[in-house]
Each structure stands twice: as C-alpha cells, then as structure tokens.
C-alpha positions as protocol buffer text, in pm:
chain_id: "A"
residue {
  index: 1
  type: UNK
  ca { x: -2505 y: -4017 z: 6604 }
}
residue {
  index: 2
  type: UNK
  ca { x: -2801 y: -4208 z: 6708 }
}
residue {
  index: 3
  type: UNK
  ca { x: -3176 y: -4044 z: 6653 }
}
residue {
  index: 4
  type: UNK
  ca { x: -3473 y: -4170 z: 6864 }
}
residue {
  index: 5
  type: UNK
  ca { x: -3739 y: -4310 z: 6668 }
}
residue {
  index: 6
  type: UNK
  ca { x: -3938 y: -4096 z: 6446 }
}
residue {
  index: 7
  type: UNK
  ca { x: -4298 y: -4165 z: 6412 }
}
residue {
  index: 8
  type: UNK
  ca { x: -4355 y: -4309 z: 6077 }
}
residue {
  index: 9
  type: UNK
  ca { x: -4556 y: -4102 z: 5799 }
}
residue {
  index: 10
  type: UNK
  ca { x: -4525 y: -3821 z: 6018 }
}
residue {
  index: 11
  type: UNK
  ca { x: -4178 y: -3709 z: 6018 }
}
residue {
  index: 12
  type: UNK
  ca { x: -4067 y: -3568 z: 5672 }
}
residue {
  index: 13
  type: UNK
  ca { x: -3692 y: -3430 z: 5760 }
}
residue {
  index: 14
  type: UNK
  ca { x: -3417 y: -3502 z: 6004 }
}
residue {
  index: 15
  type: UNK
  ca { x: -3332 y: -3320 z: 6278 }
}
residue {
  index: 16
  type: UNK
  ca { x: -3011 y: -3070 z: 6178 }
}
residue {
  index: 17
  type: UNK
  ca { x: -2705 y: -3262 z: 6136 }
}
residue {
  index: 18
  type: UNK
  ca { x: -2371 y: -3020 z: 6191 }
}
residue {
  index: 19
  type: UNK
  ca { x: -2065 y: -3202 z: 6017 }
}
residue {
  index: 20
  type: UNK
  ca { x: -1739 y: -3069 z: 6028 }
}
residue {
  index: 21
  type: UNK
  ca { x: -1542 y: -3147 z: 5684 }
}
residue {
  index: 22
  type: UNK
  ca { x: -1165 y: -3013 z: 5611 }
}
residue {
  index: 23
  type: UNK
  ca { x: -1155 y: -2758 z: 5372 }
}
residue {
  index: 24
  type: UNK
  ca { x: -942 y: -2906 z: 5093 }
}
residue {
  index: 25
  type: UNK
  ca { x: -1168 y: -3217 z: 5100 }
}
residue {
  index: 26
  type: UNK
  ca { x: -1376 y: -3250 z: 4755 }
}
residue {
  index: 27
  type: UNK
  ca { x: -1702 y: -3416 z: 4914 }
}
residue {
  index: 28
  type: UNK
  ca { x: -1836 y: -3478 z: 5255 }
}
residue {
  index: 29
  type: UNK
  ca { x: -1988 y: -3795 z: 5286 }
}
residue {
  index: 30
  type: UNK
  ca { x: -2223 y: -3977 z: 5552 }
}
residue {
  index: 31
  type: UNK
  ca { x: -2366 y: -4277 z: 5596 }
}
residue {
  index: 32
  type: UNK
  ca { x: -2695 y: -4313 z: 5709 }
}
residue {
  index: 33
  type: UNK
  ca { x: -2852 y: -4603 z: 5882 }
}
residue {
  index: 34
  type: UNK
  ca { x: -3222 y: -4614 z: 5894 }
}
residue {
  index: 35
  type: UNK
  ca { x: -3392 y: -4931 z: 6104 }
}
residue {
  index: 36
  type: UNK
  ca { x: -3792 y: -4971 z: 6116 }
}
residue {
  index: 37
  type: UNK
  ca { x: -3908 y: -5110 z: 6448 }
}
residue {
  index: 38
  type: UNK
  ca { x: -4142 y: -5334 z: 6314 }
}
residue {
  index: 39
  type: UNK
  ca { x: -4221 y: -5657 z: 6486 }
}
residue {
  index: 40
  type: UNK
  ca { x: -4163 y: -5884 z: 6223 }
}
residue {
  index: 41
  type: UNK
  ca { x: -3919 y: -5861 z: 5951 }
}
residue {
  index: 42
  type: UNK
  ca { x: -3702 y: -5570 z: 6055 }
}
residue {
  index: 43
  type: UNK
  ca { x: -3574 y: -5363 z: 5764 }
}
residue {
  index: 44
  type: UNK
  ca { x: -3250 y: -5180 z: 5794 }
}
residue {
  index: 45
  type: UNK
  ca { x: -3093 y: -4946 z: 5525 }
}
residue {
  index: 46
  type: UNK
  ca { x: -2770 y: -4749 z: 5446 }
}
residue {
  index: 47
  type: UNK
  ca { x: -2755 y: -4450 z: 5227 }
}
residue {
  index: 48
  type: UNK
  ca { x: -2440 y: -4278 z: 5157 }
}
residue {
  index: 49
  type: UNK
  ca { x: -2519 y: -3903 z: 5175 }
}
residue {
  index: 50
  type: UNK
  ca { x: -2275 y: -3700 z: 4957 }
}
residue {
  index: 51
  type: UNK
  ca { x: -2171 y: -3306 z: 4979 }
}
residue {
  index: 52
  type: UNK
  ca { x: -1982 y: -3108 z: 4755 }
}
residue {
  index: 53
  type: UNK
  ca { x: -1757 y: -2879 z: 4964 }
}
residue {
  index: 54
  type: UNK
  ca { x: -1755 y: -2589 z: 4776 }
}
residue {
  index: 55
  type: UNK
  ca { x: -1866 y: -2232 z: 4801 }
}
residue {
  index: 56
  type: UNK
  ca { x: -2128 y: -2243 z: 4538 }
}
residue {
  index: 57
  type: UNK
  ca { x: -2288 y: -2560 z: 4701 }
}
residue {
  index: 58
  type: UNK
  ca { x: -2240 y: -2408 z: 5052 }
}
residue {
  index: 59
  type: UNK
  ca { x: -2391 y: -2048 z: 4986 }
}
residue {
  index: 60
  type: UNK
  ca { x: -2630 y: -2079 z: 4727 }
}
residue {
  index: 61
  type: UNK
  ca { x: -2799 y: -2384 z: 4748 }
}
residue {
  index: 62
  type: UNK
  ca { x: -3134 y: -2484 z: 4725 }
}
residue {
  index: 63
  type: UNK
  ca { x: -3335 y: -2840 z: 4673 }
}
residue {
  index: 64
  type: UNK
  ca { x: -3311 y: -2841 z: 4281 }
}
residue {
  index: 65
  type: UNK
  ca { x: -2928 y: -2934 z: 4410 }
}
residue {
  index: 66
  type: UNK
  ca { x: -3036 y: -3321 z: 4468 }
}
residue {
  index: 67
  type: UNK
  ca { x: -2844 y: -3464 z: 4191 }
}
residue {
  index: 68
  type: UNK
  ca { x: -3089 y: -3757 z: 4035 }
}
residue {
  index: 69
  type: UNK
  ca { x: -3032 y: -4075 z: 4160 }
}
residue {
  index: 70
  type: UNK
  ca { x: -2808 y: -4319 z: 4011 }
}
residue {
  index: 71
  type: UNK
  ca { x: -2852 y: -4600 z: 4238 }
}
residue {
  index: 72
  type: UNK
  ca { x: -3021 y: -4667 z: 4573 }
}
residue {
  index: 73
  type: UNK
  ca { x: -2796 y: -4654 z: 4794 }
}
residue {
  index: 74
  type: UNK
  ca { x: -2616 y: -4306 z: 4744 }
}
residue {
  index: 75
  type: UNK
  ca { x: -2762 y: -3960 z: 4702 }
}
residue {
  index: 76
  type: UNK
  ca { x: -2538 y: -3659 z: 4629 }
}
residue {
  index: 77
  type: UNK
  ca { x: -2597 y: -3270 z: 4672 }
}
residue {
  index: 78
  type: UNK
  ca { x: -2399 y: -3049 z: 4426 }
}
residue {
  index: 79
  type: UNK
  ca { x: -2458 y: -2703 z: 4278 }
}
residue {
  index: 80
  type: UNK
  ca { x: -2359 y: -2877 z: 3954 }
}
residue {
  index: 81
  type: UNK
  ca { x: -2661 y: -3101 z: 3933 }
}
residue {
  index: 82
  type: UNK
  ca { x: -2904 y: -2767 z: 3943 }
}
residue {
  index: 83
  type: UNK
  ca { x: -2681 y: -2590 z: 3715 }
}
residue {
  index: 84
  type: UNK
  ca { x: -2743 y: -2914 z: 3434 }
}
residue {
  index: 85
  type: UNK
  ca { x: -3163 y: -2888 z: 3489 }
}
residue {
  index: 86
  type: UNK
  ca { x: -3330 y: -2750 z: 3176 }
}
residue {
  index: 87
  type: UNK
  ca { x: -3497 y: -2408 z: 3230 }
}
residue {
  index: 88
  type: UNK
  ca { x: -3882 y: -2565 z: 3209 }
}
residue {
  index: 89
  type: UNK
  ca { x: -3829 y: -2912 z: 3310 }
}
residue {
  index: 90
  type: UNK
  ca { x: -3980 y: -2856 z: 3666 }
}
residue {
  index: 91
  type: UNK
  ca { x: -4223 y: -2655 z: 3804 }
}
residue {
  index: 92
  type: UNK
  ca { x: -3973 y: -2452 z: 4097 }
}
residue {
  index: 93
  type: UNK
  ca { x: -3728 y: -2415 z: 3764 }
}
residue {
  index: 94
  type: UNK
  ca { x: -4000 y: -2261 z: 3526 }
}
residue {
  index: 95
  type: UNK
  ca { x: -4016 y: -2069 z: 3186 }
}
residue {
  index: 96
  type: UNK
  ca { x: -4204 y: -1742 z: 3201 }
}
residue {
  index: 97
  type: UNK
  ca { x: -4533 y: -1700 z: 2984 }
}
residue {
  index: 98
  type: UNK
  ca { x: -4719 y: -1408 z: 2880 }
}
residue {
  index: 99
  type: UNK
  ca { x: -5013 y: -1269 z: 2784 }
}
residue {
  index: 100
  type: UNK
  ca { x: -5011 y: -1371 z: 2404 }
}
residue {
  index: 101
  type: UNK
  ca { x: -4870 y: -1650 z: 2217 }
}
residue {
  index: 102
  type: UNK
  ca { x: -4539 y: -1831 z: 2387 }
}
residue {
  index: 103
  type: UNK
  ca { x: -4396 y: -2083 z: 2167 }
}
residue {
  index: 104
  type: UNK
  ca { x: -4346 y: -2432 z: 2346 }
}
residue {
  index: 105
  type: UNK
  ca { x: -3983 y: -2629 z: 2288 }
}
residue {
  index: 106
  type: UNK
  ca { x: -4218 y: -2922 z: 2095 }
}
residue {
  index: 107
  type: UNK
  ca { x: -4017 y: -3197 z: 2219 }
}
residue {
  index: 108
  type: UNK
  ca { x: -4006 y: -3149 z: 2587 }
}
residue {
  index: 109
  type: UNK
  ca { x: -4326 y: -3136 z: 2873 }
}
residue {
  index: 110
  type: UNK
  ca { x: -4286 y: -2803 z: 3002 }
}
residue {
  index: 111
  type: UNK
  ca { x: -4367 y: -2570 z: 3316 }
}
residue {
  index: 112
  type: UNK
  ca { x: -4444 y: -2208 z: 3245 }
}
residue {
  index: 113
  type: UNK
  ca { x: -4493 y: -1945 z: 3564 }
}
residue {
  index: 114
  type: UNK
  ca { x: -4800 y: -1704 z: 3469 }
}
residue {
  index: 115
  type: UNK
  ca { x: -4867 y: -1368 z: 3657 }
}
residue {
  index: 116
  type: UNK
  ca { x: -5149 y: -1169 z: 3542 }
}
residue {
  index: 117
  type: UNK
  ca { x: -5110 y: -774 z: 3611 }
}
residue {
  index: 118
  type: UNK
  ca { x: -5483 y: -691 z: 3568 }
}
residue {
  index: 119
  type: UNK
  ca { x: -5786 y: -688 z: 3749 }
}
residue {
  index: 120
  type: UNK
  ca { x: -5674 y: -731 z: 4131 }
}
residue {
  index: 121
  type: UNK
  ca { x: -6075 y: -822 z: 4234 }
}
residue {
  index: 122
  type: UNK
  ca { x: -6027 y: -1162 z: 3997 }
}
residue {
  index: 123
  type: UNK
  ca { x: -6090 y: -1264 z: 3664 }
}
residue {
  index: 124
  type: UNK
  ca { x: -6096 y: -1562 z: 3422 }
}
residue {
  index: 125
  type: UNK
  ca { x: -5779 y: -1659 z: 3292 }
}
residue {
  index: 126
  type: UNK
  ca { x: -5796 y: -1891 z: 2933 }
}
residue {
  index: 127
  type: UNK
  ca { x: -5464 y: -2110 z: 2836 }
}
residue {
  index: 128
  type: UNK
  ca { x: -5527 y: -2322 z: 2516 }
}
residue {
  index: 129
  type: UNK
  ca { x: -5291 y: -2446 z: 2211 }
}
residue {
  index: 130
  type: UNK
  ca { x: -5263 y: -2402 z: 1860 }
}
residue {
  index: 131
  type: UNK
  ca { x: -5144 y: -2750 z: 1775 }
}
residue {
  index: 132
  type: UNK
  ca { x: -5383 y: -3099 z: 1835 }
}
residue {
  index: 133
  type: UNK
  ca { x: -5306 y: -3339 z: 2069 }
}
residue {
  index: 134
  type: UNK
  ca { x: -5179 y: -3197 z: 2401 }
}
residue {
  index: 135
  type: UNK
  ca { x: -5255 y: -3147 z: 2732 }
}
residue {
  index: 136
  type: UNK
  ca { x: -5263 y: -2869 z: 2950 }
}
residue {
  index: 137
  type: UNK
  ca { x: -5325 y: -2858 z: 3332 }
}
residue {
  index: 138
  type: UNK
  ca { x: -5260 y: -2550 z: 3526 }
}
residue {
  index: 139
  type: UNK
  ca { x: -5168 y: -2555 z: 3935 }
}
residue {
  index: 140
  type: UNK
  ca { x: -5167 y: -2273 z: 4205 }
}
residue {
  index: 141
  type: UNK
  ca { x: -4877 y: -2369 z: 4387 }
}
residue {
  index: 142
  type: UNK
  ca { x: -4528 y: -2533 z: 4321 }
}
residue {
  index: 143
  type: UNK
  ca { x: -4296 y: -2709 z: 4625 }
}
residue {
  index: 144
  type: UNK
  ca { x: -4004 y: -2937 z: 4659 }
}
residue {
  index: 145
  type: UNK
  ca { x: -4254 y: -3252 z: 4540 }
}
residue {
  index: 146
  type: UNK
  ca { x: -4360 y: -3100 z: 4236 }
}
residue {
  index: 147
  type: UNK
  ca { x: -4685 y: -2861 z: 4103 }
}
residue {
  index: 148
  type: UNK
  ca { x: -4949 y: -2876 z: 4347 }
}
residue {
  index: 149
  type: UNK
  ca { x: -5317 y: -2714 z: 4410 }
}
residue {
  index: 150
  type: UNK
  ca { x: -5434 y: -2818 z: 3996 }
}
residue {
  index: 151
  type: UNK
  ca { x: -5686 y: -2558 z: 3911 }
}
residue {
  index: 152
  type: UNK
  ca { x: -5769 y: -2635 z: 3538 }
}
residue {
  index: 153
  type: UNK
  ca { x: -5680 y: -2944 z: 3270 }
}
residue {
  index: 154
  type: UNK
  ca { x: -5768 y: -3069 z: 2906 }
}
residue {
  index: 155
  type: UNK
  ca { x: -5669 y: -3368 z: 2738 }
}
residue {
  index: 156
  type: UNK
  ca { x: -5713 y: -3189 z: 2350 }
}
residue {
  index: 157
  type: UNK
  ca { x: -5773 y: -3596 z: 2205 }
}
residue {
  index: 158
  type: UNK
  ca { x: -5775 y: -3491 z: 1874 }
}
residue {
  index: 159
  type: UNK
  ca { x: -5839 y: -3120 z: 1890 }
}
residue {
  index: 160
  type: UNK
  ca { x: -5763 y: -2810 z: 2048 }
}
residue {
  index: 161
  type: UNK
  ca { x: -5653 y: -2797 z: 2443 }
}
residue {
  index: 162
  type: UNK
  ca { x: -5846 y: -2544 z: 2607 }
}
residue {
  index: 163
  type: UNK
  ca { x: -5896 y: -2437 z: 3017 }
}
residue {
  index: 164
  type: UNK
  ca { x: -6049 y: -2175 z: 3216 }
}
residue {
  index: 165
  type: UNK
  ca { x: -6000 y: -2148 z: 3579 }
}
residue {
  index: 166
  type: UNK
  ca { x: -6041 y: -1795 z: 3799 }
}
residue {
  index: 167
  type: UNK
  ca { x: -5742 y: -1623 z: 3849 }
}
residue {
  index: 168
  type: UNK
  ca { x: -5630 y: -1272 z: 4068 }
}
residue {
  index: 169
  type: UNK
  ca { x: -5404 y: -1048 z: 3911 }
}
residue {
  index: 170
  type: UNK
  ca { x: -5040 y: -1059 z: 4105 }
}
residue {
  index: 171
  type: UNK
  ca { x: -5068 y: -1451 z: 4187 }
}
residue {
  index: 172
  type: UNK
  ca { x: -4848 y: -1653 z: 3991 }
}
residue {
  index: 173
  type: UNK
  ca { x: -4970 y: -1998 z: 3829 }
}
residue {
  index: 174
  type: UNK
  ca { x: -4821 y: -2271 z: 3710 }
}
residue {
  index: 175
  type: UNK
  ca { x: -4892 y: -2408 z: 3376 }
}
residue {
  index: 176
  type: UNK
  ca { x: -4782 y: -2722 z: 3299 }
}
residue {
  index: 177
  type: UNK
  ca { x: -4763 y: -2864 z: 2879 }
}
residue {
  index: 178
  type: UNK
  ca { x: -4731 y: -3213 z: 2738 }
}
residue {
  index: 179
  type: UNK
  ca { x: -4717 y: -3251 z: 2381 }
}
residue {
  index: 180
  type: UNK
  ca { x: -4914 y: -3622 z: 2353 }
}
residue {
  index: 181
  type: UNK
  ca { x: -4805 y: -3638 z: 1971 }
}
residue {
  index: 182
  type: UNK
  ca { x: -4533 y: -3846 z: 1866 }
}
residue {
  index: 183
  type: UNK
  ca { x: -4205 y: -3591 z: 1906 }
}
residue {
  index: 184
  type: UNK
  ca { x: -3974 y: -3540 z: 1659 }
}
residue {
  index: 185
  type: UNK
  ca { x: -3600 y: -3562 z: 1655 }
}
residue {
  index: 186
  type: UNK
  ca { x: -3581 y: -3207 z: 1577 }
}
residue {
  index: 187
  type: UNK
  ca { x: -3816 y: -2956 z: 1691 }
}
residue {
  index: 188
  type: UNK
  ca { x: -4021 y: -2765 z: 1375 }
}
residue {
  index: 189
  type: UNK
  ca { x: -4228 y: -2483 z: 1403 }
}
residue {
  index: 190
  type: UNK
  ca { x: -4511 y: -2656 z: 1279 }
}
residue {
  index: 191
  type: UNK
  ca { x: -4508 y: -2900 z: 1561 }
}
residue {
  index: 192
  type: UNK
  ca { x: -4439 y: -2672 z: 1798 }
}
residue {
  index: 193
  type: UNK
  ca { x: -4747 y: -2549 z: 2049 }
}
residue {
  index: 194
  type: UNK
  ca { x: -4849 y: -2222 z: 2170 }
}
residue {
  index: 195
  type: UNK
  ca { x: -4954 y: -2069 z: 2490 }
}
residue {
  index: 196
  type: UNK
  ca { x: -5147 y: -1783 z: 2503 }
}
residue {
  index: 197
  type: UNK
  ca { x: -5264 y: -1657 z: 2839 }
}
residue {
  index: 198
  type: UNK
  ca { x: -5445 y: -1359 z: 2937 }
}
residue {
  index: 199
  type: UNK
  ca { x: -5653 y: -1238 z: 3211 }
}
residue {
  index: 200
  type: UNK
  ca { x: -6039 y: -1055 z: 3216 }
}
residue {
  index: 201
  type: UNK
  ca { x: -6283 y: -1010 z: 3465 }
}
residue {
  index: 202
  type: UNK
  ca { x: -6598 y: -1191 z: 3353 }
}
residue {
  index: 203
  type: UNK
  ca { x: -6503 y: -1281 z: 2999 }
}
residue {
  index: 204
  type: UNK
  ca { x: -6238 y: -1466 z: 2843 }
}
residue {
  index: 205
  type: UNK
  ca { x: -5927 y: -1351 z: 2659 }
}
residue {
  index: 206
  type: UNK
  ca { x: -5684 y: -1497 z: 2456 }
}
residue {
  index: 207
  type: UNK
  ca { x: -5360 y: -1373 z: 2299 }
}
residue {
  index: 208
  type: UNK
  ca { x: -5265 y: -1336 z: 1921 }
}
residue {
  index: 209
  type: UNK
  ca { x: -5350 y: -1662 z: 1822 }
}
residue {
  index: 210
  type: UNK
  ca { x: -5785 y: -1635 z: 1832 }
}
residue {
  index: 211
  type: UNK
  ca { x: -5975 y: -1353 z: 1847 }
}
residue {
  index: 212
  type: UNK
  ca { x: -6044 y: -1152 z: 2200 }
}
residue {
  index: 213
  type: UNK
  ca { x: -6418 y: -1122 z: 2297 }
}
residue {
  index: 214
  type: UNK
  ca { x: -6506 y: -911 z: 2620 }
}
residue {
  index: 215
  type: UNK
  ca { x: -6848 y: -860 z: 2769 }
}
C-alpha cells in the first residue's frame, strides 16, 4: 500500500490497515516504509510490524500489548507482553489505594488509582509517606503516553513527602511513588513507604498513620 503524505506533527496514527493472515500462521508481519519529504537529506525508514495471531491478542487487546522494544527496527504486539507488566508499573496498569495506610513494594516506582467516595461538592485530598526520602506527584488523568494533568508533587529531601490538591468524590486520581533512597535487594518493612489517602471538604485527612483533624 502506498499512503499520501501525512502532515508532520499533526498526524499521530495511520489510517486502518486490514491484513489478511492464514490462520495457522504464528505472527503476521509488515513492513513499513516511512520517507520524509524534506528537501535536503531525505530520511527513509523500515519497521517490521509484528502480530501475534491468536485469539487472546485478537479479542482482548489493548495498547499495554506493545511488547518493549528490543531494537529499532521491529516492534511486536502480543497479549503476552501485557500479561508480563507488573501490576503498578504504569499508570493505565495501576494498584488500587485507599483511604488509610497502603504499603508501597519499596523497591519499585509505583502508580496507585485513588477514588474518593465522599463529599461529591469537592474536598481536599492529603497523600504523604511514612518513610524519608521520596517523592510523590499525583495526576488527573492517565493515556497511552503515560500520567497526565499533575495536580500535586513533593520531593520529601530529607523528610516527610506530603501534597494537597482538591479532589471530587467519584473521580479517580493517579498517584504516582518513587522511593529516592538507595533500594535494597530485598524489600523490608522498614524501608517500605506508606500511602495514606483520604478525602474532606475544607480540612485535611489522613489515614492510620497521623492523626485526623477536621474543621
């Protein structure tokens, strides 16, 4: 097939491709020729797109499929690559964090999904650790490039990492946690960092870990 020129930094997909592939046939592969039609020093390059024919792949699919890139010129799509991502380890993949204290992994940065059920007019939300030395930033929306939106962050620098950012009860945020300490080879509780998070309409609240003031 042959596309007419796309506008550059305009155009973020292809049109639909429809490739027919026979059934007993492991992967469906493409090669893709891009060309820029610049004036001087034309740039062409291939990419080898790969599909794995099968029904998991097929049916239930999403973006998290991209399998990470082992070289430049090939990128492959396989339910197996989103099966292999660690629950946490991006923001569309995230673990779920309640009002109270939720233990962090201690190695790992982190995503966490928040939903407060209270106060539907708005509130304050508060997120902050009980370990020095981490960061915290908190966004409103996730897509397919990552947390976007960033309400709230702290850099703890030698203390406690602590944000505050208005929040609606039913609307789901995205908190995101880096432990900036040196990591350990295996994860203590001691190092570990929680992340209590709690909604309240003027004041702040926090979960098990510091004392709740209201009013």
């Amino acid at each position: 097939w042959a596309i007419a020129p796309l506008r550059s930094r305009t155009i973020t997909a292809l049109p639909a491709l429809h490739v027919s592939a026979h059934p007993g046939s492991g992967w469906a592969e493409l090669d893709v020729t891009v060309s820029s039609l610049a004036k001087t020093d034309p740039l062409t390059t291939v990419t080898r797109l790969r599909l794995k024919l099968d029904d998991d792949t097929l049916r239930n699919c999403d973006d998290l499929c991209m399998c990470k890139q082992l070289t430049t010129d090939s990128l492959s799509y396989s339910h197996e690559c989103r099966h292999h991502l660690k629950q946490g380890s991006e923001c569309r993949l995230p673990l779920h964090a309640t009002a109270g204290t939720n233990w962090a992994g201690g190695i790992d940065d982190e995503f966490y999904v928040f939903t407060p059920t209270a106060y539907s007019q708005g509130g304050s939300c508060k997120v902050m650790s009980t370990h020095r030395d981490t960061l915290i930033a908190i966004y409103a929306d996730c897509s397919r490039v990552g947390a976007q939106e960033p309400l709230a962050f702290s850099n703890s620098e030698g203390k406690m990492a602590s944000v505050d950012f208005k929040c609606v009860a039913g609307a789901s945020y995205f908190l995101f946690w880096n432990a900036e300490y040196m990591p350990v080879a295996t994860p203590s509780k001691s190092r570990s960092t929680a992340l209590p998070a709690a909604c309240a309409p003027t004041a702040r609240a926090t979960g098990s870990s510091a004392s709740t003031n209201r009013g």
